[in-house]
XYZ file of C-alpha atoms in Angstrom:
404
model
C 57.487 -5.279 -17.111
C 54.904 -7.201 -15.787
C 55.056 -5.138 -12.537
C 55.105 -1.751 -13.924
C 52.032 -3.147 -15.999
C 50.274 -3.488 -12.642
C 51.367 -0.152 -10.569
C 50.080 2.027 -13.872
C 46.482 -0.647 -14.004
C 46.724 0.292 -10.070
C 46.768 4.083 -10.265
C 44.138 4.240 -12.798
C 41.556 2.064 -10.000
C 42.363 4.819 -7.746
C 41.600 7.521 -10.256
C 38.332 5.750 -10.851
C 37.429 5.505 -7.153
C 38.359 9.243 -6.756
C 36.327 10.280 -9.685
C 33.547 8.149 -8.665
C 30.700 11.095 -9.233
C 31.070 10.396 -13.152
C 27.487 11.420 -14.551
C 24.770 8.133 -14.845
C 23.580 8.346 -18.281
C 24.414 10.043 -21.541
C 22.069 9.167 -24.081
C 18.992 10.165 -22.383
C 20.258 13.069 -20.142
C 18.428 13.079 -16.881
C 15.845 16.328 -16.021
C 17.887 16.923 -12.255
C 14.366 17.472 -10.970
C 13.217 13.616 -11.334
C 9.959 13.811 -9.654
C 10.851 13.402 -6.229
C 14.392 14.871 -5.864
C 16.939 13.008 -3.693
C 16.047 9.655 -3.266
C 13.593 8.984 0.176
C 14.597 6.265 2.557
C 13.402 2.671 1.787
C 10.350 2.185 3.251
C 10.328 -1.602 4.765
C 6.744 -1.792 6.425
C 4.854 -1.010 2.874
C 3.875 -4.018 0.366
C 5.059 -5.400 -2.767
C 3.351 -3.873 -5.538
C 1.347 -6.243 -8.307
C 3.386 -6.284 -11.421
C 2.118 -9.403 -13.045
C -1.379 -9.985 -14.286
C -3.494 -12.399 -11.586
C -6.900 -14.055 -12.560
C -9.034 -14.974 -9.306
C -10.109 -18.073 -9.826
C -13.133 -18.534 -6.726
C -13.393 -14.594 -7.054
C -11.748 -14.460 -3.565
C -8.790 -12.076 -3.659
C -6.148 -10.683 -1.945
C -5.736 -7.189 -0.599
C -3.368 -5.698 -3.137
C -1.424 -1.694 -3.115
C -2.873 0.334 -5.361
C -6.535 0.606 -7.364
C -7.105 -1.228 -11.239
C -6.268 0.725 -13.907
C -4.276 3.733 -11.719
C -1.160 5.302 -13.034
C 1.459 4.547 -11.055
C 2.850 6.670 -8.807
C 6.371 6.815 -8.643
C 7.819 9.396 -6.069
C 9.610 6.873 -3.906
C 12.966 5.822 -4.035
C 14.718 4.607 -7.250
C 18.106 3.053 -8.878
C 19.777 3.431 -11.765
C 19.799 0.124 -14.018
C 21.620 -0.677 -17.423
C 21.848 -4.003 -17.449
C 23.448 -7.159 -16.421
C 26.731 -8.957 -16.330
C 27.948 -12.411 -16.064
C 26.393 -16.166 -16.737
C 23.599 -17.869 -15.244
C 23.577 -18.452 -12.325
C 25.833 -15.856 -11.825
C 24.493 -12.686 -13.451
C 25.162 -9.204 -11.703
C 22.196 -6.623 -12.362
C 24.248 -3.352 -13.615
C 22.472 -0.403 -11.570
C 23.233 1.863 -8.861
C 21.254 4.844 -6.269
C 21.881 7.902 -7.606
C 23.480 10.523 -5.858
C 21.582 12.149 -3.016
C 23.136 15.864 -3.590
C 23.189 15.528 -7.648
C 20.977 12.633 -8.756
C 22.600 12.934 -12.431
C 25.334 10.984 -10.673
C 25.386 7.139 -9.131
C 26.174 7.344 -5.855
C 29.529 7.572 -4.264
C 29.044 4.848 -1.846
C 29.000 2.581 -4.976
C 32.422 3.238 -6.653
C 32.637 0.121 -8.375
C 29.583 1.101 -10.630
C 29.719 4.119 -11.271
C 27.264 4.806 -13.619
C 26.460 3.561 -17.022
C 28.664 3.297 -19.878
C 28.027 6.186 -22.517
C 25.518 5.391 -25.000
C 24.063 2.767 -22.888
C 20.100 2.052 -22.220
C 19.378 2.725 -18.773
C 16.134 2.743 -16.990
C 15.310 4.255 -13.423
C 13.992 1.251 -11.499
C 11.256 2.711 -8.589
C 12.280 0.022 -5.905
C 9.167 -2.447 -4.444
C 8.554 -2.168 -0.403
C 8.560 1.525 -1.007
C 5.234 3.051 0.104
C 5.637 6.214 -2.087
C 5.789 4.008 -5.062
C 2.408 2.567 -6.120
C 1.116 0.284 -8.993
C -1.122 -2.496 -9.807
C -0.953 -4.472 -12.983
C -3.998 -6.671 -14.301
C -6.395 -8.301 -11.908
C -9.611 -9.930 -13.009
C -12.691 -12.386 -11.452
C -13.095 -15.617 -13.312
C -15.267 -17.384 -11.326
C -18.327 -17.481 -13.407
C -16.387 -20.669 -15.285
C -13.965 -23.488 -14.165
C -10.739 -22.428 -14.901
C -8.186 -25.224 -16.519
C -4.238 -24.167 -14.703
C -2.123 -23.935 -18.265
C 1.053 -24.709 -16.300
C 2.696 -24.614 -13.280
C 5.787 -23.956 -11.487
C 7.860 -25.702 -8.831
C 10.700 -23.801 -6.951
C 14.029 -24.045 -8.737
C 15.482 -24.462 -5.232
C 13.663 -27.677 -4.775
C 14.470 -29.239 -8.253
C 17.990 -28.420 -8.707
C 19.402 -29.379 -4.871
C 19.266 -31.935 -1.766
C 18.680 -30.135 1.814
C 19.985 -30.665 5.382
C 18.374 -31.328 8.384
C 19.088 -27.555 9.339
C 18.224 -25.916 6.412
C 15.908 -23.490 5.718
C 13.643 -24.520 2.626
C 11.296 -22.316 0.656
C 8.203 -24.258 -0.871
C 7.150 -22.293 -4.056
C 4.294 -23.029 -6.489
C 3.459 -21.080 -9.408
C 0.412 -20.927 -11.590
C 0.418 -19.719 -14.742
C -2.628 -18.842 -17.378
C -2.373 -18.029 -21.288
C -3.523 -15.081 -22.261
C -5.329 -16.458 -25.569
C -5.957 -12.442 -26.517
C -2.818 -10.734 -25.747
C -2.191 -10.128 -29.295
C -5.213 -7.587 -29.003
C -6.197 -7.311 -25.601
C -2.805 -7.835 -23.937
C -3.394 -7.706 -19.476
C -1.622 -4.809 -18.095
C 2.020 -5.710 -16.884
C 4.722 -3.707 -15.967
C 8.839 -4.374 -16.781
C 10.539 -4.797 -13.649
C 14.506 -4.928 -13.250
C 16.491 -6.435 -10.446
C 18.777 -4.089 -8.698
C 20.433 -5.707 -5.830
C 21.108 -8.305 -3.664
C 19.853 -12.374 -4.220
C 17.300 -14.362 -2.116
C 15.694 -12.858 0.901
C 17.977 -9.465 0.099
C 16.603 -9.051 -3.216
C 15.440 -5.500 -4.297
C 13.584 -4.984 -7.732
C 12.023 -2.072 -9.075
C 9.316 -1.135 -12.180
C 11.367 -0.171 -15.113
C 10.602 3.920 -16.246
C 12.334 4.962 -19.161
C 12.224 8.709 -18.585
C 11.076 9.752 -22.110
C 8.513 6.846 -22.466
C 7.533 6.574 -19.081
C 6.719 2.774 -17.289
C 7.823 0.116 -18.856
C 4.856 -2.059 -20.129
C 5.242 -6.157 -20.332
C 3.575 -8.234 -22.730
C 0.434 -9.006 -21.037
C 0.469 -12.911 -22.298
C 0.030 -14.758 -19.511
C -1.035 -14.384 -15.716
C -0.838 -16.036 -12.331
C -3.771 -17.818 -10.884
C -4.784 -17.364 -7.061
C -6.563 -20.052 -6.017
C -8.576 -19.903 -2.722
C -8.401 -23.563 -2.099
C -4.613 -24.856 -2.200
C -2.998 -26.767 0.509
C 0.555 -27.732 1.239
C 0.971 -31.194 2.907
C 4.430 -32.429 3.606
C 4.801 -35.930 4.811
C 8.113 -38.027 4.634
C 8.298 -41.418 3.195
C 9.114 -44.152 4.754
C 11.067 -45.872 1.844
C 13.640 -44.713 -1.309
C 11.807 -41.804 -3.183
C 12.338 -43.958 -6.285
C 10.850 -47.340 -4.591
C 8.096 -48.681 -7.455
C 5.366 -49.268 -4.495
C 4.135 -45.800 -3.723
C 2.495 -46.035 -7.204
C 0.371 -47.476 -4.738
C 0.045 -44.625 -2.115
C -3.751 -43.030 -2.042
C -4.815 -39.768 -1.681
C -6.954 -38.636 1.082
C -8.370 -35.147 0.267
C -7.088 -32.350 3.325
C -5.312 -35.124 4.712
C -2.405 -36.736 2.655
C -0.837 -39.971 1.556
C -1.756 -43.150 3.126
C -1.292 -46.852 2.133
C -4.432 -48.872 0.867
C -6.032 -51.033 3.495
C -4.250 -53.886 4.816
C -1.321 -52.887 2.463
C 1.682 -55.035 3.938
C 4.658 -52.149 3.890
C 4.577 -48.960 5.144
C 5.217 -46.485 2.403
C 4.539 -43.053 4.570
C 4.124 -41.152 7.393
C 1.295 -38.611 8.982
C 2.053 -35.451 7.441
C 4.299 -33.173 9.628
C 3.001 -29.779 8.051
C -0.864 -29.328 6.420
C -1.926 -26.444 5.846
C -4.338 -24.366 3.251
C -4.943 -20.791 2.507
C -8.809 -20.788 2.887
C -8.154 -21.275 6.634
C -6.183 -18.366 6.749
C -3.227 -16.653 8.873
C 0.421 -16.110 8.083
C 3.655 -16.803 9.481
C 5.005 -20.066 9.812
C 2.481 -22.177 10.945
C 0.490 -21.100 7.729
C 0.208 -21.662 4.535
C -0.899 -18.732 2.143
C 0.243 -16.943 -1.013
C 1.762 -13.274 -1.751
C 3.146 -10.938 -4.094
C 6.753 -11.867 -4.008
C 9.540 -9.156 -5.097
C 8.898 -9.570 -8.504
C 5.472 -8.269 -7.952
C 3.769 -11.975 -9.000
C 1.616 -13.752 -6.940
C 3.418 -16.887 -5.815
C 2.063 -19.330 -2.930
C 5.193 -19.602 -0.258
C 5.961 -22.054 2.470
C 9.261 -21.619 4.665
C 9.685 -25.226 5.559
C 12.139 -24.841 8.564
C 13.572 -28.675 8.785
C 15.672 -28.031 11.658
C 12.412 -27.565 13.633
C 9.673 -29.836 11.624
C 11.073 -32.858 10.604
C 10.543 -36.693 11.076
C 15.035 -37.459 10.326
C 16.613 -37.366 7.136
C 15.389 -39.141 4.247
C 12.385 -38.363 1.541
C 10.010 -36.017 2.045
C 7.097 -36.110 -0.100
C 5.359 -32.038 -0.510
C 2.296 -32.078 -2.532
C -0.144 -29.498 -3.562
C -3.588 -29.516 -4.287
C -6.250 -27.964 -4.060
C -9.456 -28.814 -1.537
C -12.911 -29.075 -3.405
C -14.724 -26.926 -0.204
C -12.838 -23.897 0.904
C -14.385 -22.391 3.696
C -17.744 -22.197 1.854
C -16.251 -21.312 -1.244
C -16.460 -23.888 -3.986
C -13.348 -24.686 -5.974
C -13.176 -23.419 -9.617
C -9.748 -24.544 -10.628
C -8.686 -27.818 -12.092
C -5.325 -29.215 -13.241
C -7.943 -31.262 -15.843
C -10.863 -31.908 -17.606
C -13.229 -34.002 -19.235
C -12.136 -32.884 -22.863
C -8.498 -33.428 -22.600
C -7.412 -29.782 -21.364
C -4.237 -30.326 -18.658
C -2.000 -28.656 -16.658
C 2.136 -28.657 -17.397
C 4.616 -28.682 -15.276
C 6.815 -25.925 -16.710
C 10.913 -27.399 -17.380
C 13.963 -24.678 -16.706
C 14.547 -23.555 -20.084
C 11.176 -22.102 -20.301
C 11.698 -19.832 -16.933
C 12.992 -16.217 -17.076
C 15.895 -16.840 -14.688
C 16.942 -20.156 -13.366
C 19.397 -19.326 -10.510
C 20.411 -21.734 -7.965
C 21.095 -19.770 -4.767
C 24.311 -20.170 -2.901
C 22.272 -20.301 0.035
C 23.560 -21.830 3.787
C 22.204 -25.603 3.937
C 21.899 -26.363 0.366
C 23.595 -29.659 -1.049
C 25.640 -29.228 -4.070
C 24.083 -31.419 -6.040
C 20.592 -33.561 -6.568
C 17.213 -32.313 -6.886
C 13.603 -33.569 -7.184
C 11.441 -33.726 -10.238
C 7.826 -32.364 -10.409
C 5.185 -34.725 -10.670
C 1.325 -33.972 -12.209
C -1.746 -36.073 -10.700
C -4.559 -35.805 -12.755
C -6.868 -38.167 -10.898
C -6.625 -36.396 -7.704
C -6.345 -32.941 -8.629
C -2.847 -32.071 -7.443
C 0.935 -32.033 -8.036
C 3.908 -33.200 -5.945
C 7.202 -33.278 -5.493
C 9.501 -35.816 -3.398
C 12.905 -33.765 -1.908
C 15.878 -35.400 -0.371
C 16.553 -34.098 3.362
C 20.223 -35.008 4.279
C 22.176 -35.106 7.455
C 23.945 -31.915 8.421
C 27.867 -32.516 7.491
C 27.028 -35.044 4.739
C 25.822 -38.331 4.113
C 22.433 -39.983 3.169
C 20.326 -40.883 4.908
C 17.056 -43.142 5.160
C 14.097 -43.487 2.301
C 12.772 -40.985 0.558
C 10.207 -41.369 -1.946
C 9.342 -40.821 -5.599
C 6.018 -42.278 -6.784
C 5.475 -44.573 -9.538
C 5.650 -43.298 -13.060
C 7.314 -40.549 -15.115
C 5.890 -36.555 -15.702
C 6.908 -33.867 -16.978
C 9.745 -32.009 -15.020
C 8.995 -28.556 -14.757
């Protein structure tokens, strides 16, 4: 019985996979013309697009596709998209190319989705890194007053798991700004869905609905570039959670030192210092970009394997330099009357996804740490032997904060 079940559940797979041109959607029946006809090759050497609203905070800013307040122009390539399937962390994004002889139909490289369900809401997603498709959300100079960071964001990858000594580990900070007007004057933002692949691989694309045209976000809150960060990284020399480097003092563009004549050694020269005012990219520079979400992020690929001082604690910290290549700075974590910075905690993120990435731990994680005094924010990550183990101090400053 229980084999016959299976040969008949069988047959009907290969019915499916034979019939894979079944048409995309049915409640809003695609015009076969779609603005640019068969879908063009990805185009790899063009730019993330700007999604997300971005306030410059020194009024320096960063060469961005696309001209404020421009319609977008969507003639590149596109997917299908429907939804999403699974639990976080592992959701599935729902989507598929259409067909490059009949783009009514998914295409029939994908058989396994092969289109979406009748009656379901669908959305063509035009894909990012595609220099036919062109768009720029909400971009504004604040510089004329200091500018108080409402929150920021450490990279999930660095809270939820330990590294090895060979690992590959992306440094991401976030900043994030209320938009105290959206209710009437929301920032132009645009919907984007993810289409494909996870972590370096991923593909997203701006959300069209083709009756109602671009998708638009709620404009509530933006990114902040900031001229003037800097990413230090600098390992400790004892446990991350040792009650002394309360003690440790900051020394601006430099790092963490111990006070003079302190007995113990708490931690070491910094083995990576870099800011974006003194420009460059690649990885012997620090700087910030419009990641595949279309957000401005600021990145670091810390590359242990090559840049490290042995397993143990590593302590990264942001902040931000008060002189940035002429260029004063105009954003603060605090202020005289009580206004702070947050670091934001997982529930409140869109997606928290822990990728099954090569030369992550499965377990640990750092906490997020806020430093008024100085300006800054840091957090201390555990660095591992490769093949297991512990290894050596690690550090974890004195006092609790909020996690992000």
């Amino acid at each position: 019985m229980q084999g016959n079940w299976w040969r008949a559940a069988a047959a009907v797979a290969v019915v499916g996979l034979l019939a894979c041109e079944r048409p995309a959607p049915t409640d809003l029946e695609p015009d076969v013309s779609f603005k640019q006809g068969p879908p063009n090759p990805h185009v790899e050497t063009a730019g993330n697009n700007l999604s997300f609203p971005v306030l410059w905070a020194e009024g320096v800013q960063k060469t961005v596709p696309g001209t404020p307040g421009m319609t977008p122009v969507l003639d590149g390539e596109w997917w299908y998209w429907w939804g999403t399937e699974g639990t976080d962390p592992n959701i599935v994004p729902l989507s598929c190319k259409p067909d490059a002889d009949d783009p009514a139909f998914c295409d029939d490289e994908n058989p396994v989705t092969v289109g979406p369900p009748p009656g379901a809401p669908w959305v063509r997603a035009y894909l990012q890194k595609d220099e036919d498709n062109t768009w720029q959300a909400y971009s504004e100079d604040v510089s004329a007053t200091p500018i108080v960071v409402d929150s920021l964001d450490w990279g999930d990858n660095l809270e939820s798991v330990d590294w090895y000594t060979k690992s590959q580990v992306r440094t991401e900070v976030v900043l994030f700004q209320v938009n105290d007007d959206a209710a009437t004057a929301p920032w132009l933002e645009y919907g984007m869905r993810h289409v494909d692949g996870w972590g370096i691989d991923e593909v997203h694309g701006l959300a069209e609905d083709p009756v109602n045209g671009p998708e638009i976000g709620p404009g509530d809150r933006a990114t902040v570039y900031t001229h003037c960060a800097r990413l230090t990284i600098q390992k400790l020399a004892v446990d991350r959670d040792d009650p002394r480097l309360a003690d440790l003092i900051w020394v601006p563009s430099e790092g963490w030192t111990e006070p003079v004549g302190y007995p113990d050694d708490l931690v070491g020269e910094h083995i990576f210092n870099g800011s974006v005012h003194e420009g460059g990219d690649g990885p012997g520079y620090y700087s910030a970009e419009i990641n595949v979400k279309g957000r401005i992020i600021f990145g670091y690929t810390w590359n242990v394997q090559k840049l490290n001082d042995g397993a143990g604690d590593y302590r990264i910290t942001y902040s931000l330099d008060t002189d940035c290549g002429g260029t004063p700075l105009n954003t603060l974590f605090s202020n005289a009357t009580g206004d702070t910075t947050r670091i934001m905690v997982p529930a409140e993120e869109e997606e928290v996804v822990v990728a099954a990435e090569e030369g992550e731990s499965p377990g640990g994680g750092a906490v997020g740490m806020m430093d008024y005094l100085n300006n800054l924010t840091y957090i201390d990550v555990r660095i591992l032997e490769r093949g297991g183990g512990g290894g050596g101090g690690g550090g974890g400053g004195g006092g609790g904060g909020p996690r992000r």
